[in-house]
Every structure is written in C-alpha cells, then in structure tokens.
XYZ file of C-alpha atoms in Angstrom:
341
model
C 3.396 6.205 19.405
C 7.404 6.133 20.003
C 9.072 9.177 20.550
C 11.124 9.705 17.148
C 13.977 7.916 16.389
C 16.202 9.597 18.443
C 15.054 8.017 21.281
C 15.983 4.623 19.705
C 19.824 5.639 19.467
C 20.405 4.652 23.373
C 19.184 1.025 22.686
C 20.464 0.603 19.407
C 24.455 1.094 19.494
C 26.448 1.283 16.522
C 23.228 2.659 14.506
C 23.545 6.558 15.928
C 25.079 8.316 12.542
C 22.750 5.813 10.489
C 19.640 6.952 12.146
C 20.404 10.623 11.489
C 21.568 9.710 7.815
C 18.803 11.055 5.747
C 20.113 9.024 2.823
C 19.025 6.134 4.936
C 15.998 4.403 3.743
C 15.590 1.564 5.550
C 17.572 -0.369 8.647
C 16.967 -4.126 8.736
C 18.195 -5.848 12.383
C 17.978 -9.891 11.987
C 19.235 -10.159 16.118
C 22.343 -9.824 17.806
C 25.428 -8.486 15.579
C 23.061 -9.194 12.218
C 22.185 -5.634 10.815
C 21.605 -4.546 7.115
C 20.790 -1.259 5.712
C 19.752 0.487 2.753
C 21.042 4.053 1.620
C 19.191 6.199 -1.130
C 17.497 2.989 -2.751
C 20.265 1.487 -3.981
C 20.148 -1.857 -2.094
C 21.334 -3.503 1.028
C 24.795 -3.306 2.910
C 25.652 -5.202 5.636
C 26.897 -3.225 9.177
C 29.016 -3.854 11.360
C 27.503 -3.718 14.758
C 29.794 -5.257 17.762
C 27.510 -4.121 20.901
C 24.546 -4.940 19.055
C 23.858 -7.811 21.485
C 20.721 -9.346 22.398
C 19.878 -7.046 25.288
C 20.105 -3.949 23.156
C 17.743 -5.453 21.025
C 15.145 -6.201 23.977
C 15.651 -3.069 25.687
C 15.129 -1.683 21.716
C 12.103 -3.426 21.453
C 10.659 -2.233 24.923
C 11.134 1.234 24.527
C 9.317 1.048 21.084
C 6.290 -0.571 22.231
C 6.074 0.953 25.707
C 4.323 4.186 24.412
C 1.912 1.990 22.475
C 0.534 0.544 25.807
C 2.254 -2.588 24.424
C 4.445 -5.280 25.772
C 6.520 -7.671 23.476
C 6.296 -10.334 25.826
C 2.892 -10.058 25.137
C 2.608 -9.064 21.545
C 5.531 -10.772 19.854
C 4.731 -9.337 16.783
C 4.149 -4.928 16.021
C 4.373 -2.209 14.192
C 5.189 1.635 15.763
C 4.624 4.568 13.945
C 6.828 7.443 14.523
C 6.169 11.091 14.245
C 8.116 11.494 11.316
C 6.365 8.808 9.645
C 8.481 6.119 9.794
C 7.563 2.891 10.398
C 9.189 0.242 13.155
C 8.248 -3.766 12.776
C 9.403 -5.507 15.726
C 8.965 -9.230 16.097
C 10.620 -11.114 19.232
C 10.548 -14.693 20.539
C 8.730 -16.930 20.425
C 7.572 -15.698 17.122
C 11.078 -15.183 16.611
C 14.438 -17.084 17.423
C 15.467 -13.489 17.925
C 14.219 -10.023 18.221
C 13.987 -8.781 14.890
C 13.704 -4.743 14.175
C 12.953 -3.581 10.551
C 13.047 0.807 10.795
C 11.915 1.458 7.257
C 12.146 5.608 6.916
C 9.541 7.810 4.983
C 11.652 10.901 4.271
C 10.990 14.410 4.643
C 10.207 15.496 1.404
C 6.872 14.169 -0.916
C 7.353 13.819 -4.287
C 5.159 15.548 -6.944
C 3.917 14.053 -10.153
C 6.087 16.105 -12.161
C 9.195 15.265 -9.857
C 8.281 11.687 -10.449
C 8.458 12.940 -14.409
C 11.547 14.907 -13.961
C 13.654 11.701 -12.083
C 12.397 9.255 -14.851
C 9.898 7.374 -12.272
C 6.818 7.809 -14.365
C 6.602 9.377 -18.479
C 5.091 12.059 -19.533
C 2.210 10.128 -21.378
C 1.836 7.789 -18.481
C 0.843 11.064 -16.092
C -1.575 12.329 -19.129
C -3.228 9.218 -18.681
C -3.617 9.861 -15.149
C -4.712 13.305 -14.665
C -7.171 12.731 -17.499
C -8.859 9.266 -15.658
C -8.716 11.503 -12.306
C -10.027 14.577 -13.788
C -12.760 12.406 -15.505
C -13.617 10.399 -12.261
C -12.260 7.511 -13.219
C -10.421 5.062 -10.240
C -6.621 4.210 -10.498
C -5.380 1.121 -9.188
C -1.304 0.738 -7.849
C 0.598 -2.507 -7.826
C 3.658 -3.349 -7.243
C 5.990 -5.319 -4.637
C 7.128 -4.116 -1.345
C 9.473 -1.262 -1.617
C 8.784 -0.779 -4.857
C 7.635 3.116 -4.234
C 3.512 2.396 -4.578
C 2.997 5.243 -1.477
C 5.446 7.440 -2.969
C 3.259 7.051 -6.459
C 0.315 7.163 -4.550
C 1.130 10.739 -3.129
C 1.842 12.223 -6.015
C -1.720 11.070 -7.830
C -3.678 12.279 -4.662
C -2.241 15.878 -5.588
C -3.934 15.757 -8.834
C -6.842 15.806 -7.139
C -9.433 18.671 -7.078
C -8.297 20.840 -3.667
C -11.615 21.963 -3.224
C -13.164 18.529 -3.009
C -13.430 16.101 -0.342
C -11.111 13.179 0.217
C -11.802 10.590 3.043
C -8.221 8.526 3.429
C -8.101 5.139 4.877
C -4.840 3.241 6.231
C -3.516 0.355 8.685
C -1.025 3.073 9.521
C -0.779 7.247 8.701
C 1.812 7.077 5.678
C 0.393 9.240 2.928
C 1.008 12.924 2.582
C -2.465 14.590 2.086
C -2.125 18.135 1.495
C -5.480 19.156 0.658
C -7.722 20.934 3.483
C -10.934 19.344 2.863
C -9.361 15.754 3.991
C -10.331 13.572 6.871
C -8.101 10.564 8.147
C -8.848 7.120 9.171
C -6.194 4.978 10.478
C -6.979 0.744 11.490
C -6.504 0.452 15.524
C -6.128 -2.543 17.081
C -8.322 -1.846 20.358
C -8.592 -5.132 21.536
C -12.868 -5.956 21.441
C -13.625 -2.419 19.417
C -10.547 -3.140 16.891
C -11.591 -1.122 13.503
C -10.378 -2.936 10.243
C -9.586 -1.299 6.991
C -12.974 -2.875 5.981
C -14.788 -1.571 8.952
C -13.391 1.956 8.121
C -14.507 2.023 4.590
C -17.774 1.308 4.959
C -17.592 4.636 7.510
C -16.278 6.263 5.306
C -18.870 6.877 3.053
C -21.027 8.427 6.021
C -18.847 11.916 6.057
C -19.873 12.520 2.267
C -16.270 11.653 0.067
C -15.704 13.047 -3.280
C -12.494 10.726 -3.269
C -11.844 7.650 -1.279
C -8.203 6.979 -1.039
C -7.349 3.458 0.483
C -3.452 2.965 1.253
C -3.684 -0.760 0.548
C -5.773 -3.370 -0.100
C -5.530 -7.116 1.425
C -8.573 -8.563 2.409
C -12.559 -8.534 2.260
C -12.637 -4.603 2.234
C -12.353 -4.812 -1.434
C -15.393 -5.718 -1.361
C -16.860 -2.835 -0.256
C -14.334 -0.606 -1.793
C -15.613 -1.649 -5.274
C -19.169 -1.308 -4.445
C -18.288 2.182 -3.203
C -16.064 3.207 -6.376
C -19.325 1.996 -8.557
C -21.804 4.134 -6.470
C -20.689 7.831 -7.580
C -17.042 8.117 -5.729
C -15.248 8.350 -9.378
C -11.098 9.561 -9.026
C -10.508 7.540 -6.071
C -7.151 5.336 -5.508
C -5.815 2.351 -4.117
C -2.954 0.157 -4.113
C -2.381 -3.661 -3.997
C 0.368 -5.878 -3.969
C 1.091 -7.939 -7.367
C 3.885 -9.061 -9.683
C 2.201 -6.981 -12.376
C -0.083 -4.995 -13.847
C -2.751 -8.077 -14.533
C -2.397 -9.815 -11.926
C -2.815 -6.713 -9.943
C -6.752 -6.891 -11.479
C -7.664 -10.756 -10.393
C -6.244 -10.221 -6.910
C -7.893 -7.366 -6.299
C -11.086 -10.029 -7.388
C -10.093 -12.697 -5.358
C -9.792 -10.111 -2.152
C -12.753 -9.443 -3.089
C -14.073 -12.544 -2.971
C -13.188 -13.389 0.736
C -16.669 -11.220 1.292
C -18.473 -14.254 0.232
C -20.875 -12.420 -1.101
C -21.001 -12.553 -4.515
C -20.891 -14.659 -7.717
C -16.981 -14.800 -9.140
C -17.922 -13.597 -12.668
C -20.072 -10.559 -10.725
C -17.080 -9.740 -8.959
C -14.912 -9.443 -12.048
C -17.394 -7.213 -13.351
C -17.107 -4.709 -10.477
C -13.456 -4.797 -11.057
C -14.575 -3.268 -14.410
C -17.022 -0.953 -13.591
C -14.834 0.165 -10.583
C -11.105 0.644 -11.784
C -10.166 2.058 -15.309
C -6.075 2.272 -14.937
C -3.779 0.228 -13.147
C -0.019 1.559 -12.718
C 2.595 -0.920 -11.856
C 5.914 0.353 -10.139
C 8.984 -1.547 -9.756
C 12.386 -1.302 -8.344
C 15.377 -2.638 -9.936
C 18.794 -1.740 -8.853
C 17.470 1.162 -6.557
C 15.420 2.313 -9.644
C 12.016 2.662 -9.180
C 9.665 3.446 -12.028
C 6.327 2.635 -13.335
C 6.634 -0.288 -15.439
C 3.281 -0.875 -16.611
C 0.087 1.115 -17.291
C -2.784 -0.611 -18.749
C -6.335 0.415 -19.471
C -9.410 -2.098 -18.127
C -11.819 -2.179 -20.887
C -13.590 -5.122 -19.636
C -14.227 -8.745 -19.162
C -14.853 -12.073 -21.162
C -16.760 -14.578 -18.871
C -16.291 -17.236 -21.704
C -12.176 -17.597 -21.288
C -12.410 -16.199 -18.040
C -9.806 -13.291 -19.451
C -9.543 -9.414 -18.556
C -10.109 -7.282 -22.274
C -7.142 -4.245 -21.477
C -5.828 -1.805 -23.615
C -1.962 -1.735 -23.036
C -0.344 1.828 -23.805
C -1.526 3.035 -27.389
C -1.865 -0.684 -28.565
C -5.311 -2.304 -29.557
C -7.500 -4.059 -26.378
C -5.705 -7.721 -25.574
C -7.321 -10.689 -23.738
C -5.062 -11.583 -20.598
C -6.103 -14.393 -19.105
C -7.251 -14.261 -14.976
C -6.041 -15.909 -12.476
C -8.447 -18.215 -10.116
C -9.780 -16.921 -7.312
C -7.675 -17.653 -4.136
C -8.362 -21.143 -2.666
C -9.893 -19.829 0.317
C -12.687 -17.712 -1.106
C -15.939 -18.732 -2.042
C -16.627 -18.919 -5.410
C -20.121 -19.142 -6.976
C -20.268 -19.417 -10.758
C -23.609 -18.474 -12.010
C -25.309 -20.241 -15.123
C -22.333 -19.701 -17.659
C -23.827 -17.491 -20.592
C -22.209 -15.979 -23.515
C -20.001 -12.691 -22.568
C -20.847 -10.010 -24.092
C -17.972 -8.016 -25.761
C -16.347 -5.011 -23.966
C-alpha cells in the first residue's frame, strides 16, 4: 500500500495544491506535460504542468508501486490503494507510449440514503422501493458507467441494512464504507500462484455464515456463483455491474454468468429472476449524478427471449435481451412454451 498522497507531491510537481484540494475528484496524467483534472464532479480541466516531465512520472510511478512489492518495469500495468481510499492506476511502457497515472479520490465523507434524497441523487419513492426489497430480502442490482457514482449508491443501500446482521463484503479493492460491526472484508490479491479472484472469494464467503453478501462489482464468471448464492437463502444482498442501462444491466449480468459454462442460457436467465428483484441505474451528466432508472424484474419469456419488468408504477413490459457474449457457452435446452411471470 502507498503511503497517502502526500507522499506523491515530491514526484508529481505542479499537482501539490491539487492533491490537498478536497474538491478534487479525480487527477488524470496522460505523460509528460499532459494532465487533466476533475473538481466537485463537474467535468474535466486541463492543467498546466511545466516540470511534469517524463522522469517525474517514472520516479511517480516507482514510489507508488514500491510499497506494493511491485516494480513497473515488471508490471506495466497497477492499481495502489491508498489509506484514504483512493485509488492510483498506473500504466507505463511498453503497455504504454508513456507512463500514464489516473489518482481517482474517494472523499472523506459517505453519503447516506437520505443525503442522496436531500441532493436530488435518488427520489423519495425510488428509496421506498429500496428499503422495502432490502427489508423484505429481496437483492438489488447497480448499473451504471464508470464514474457514474454506483459505490457512492452502493454505500448508502448497505446502511439500510439490518446492523445486527451479518454482512460478508467482497471487492478487487477496499472502496465501500461498511459501518456495521458484524461485517467481515474480503479484498481480490494478486499473490502470484495463490492469487484469490472475486469468484474464488465468493464462494468463501458463504463459509463464515452471511446474512448479506455485498459484491463491489461484477465482471466475470463469479456471477455465477453469486446468483446461485442470492437464490440459496442470502435475500437483501447487493451488487453492481457496469451497463448503459437499467436492462441491459440484467442480460450482462447473464452473459457473466455464462462464462461459468455451466449452465443452459435460458436457466441462467432464470436465476437472474429468482436472484435480483430491483435494478437502479445511476448516471452522470454534467457533474450530475442521479439514479436514472429503477425497474422491477418480474420475470422471463423464453419464447422472445425478453425480460417481463415492471418500470416505476407502470404495468410489467417485455424488453427484449441481449445475446449472450460471444465468448460464453451457450446451451439452449429443448425450446418449450414460457410460462408467464
């Protein structure tokens, strides 16, 4: 782990007042004399950054990955967590014409459901819907694009849980903000031959008992298991995933699924529907971000291949699924009439 960020200030010059800026969200270094920033959301201004040269950067990039046990030269391509939770992507030649540093700042202060409410992020009957799936044991899926504030959302549902139950978090890297006591941790470690995946980790998981099973993102095959879990009595758990929307949010989290290999595609789609109930979709537009979309997964037509949701207060609606990704294994079982949802 790096020191904070104040040790990056020597090796980064021109960035000092930046790096203490709490208004700073997010610092975005392309290589030499090339650096971007965000402030407070509200999108990116170029810096101007004279003795930004291309040592800085590689002394930068050393000093990062030296408390890591890593070496650039060796891994091209990292991430660093810092103590205060930010997070440091480095990537240098030859993955890279040039060493590239993205600092991309969690700040200080969590944001509660009703903040979320109070700053126009998320409506009043949107959070109903919410605590009422949570407090009924029913899963919540997040979408949404990068930046778009899915962690931020995803903090502020995990405080809706029940303190006195168990939660068992899973991450690639320490980002939420559990407050609950009755919480245990896993974070994805690259340890060369005993490297634990997400996947590895939440198939642990379910040895140290969860009430709640809180995965900060989903990519791969561990939805897989992460479904199977969520349908086998470990109701008001969460997730997020990345997607354009709300719908597409549903047959990705399928076609992850699928890269298990294990089962049929119209089985998988199934589990989607026995597994989540509500998917929230957050956005960001202009430095706003606010959830756009929450539908309600009421089930699943194999016929026309479509999802059968229930958007807001409106009646259900067929949406129509996306195929499963091109790599994944699909086995379509005898086709039979679907039976309504």
């Amino acid at each position: 782990m790096a020191d904070s960020l104040d040790s990056l200030k020597t090796f980064l010059p021109g960035l000092e007042e930046l790096l203490d800026d709490p208004e700073v969200t997010e610092i975005m270094i392309n290589g030499p004399y090339n650096a971007w920033a965000e402030r407070a959301g509200k999108g990116l201004q170029p810096l101007e950054v004279p003795f930004l040269d291309e040592g800085a950067l590689r002394r930068a990039a050393i000093s990062i990955a030296r408390p890591l046990g890593l070496d650039p030269k060796t891994d091209p391509a990292l991430d660093a967590r810092l103590p205060d939770g930010s997070r440091v992507a480095i990537t240098t030649p030859p993955a890279a014409p040039d060493v590239a540093i993205t600092i991309r700042r969690f700040g200080n202060r969590s944001f509660s459901a009703q903040d979320l409410v109070d700053n126009g992020s998320l409506t009043p009957a949107i959070l109903e819907a919410a605590t009422d799936a949570l407090a009924n044991r029913r899963n919540i899926l997040v979408s949404g694009g990068t930046g778009s504030g899915k962690t931020t959302l995803l903090n502020a549902l995990i405080e809706l849980l029940p303190h006195h139950e168990r939660i068992v978090s899973i991450e690639d890297t320490l980002e939420l903000r559990i407050e609950q006591a009755n919480t245990v941790r896993f974070e994805a470690r690259d340890l060369g031959e005993g490297s634990l995946t997400i996947r590895d980790l939440v198939k642990h998981s379910l040895r140290h008992r969860p009430d709640h099973i809180v995965v900060g993102e989903v990519r791969g095959q561990e939805a897989a298991d992460l479904l199977q879990a969520l349908n086998t009595g470990h109701g008001g758990s969460l997730t997020t995933i990345h997607a354009n929307n709300a719908r597409s949010a549903l047959s990705r989290l399928a076609s992850c699924a699928m890269q298990a290999g294990e089962l049929p595609w119209e089985v998988v789609c199934r589990s989607v529907v026995d597994g989540i109930s509500l998917i929230l979709h957050v956005t960001r537009v202009q430095g706003r971000r606010y959830v756009e979309e929450a539908i309600a997964l009421r089930g699943w037509n194999a016929e026309d291949e479509s999802w059968l949701i229930e958007p807001g207060a409106s009646r259900p609606a067929a949406v129509p699924a996306a195929a499963p990704s091109p790599t994944a294994k699909r086995k379509r079982p005898t086709k039979r009439k679907a039976a309504s949802a």
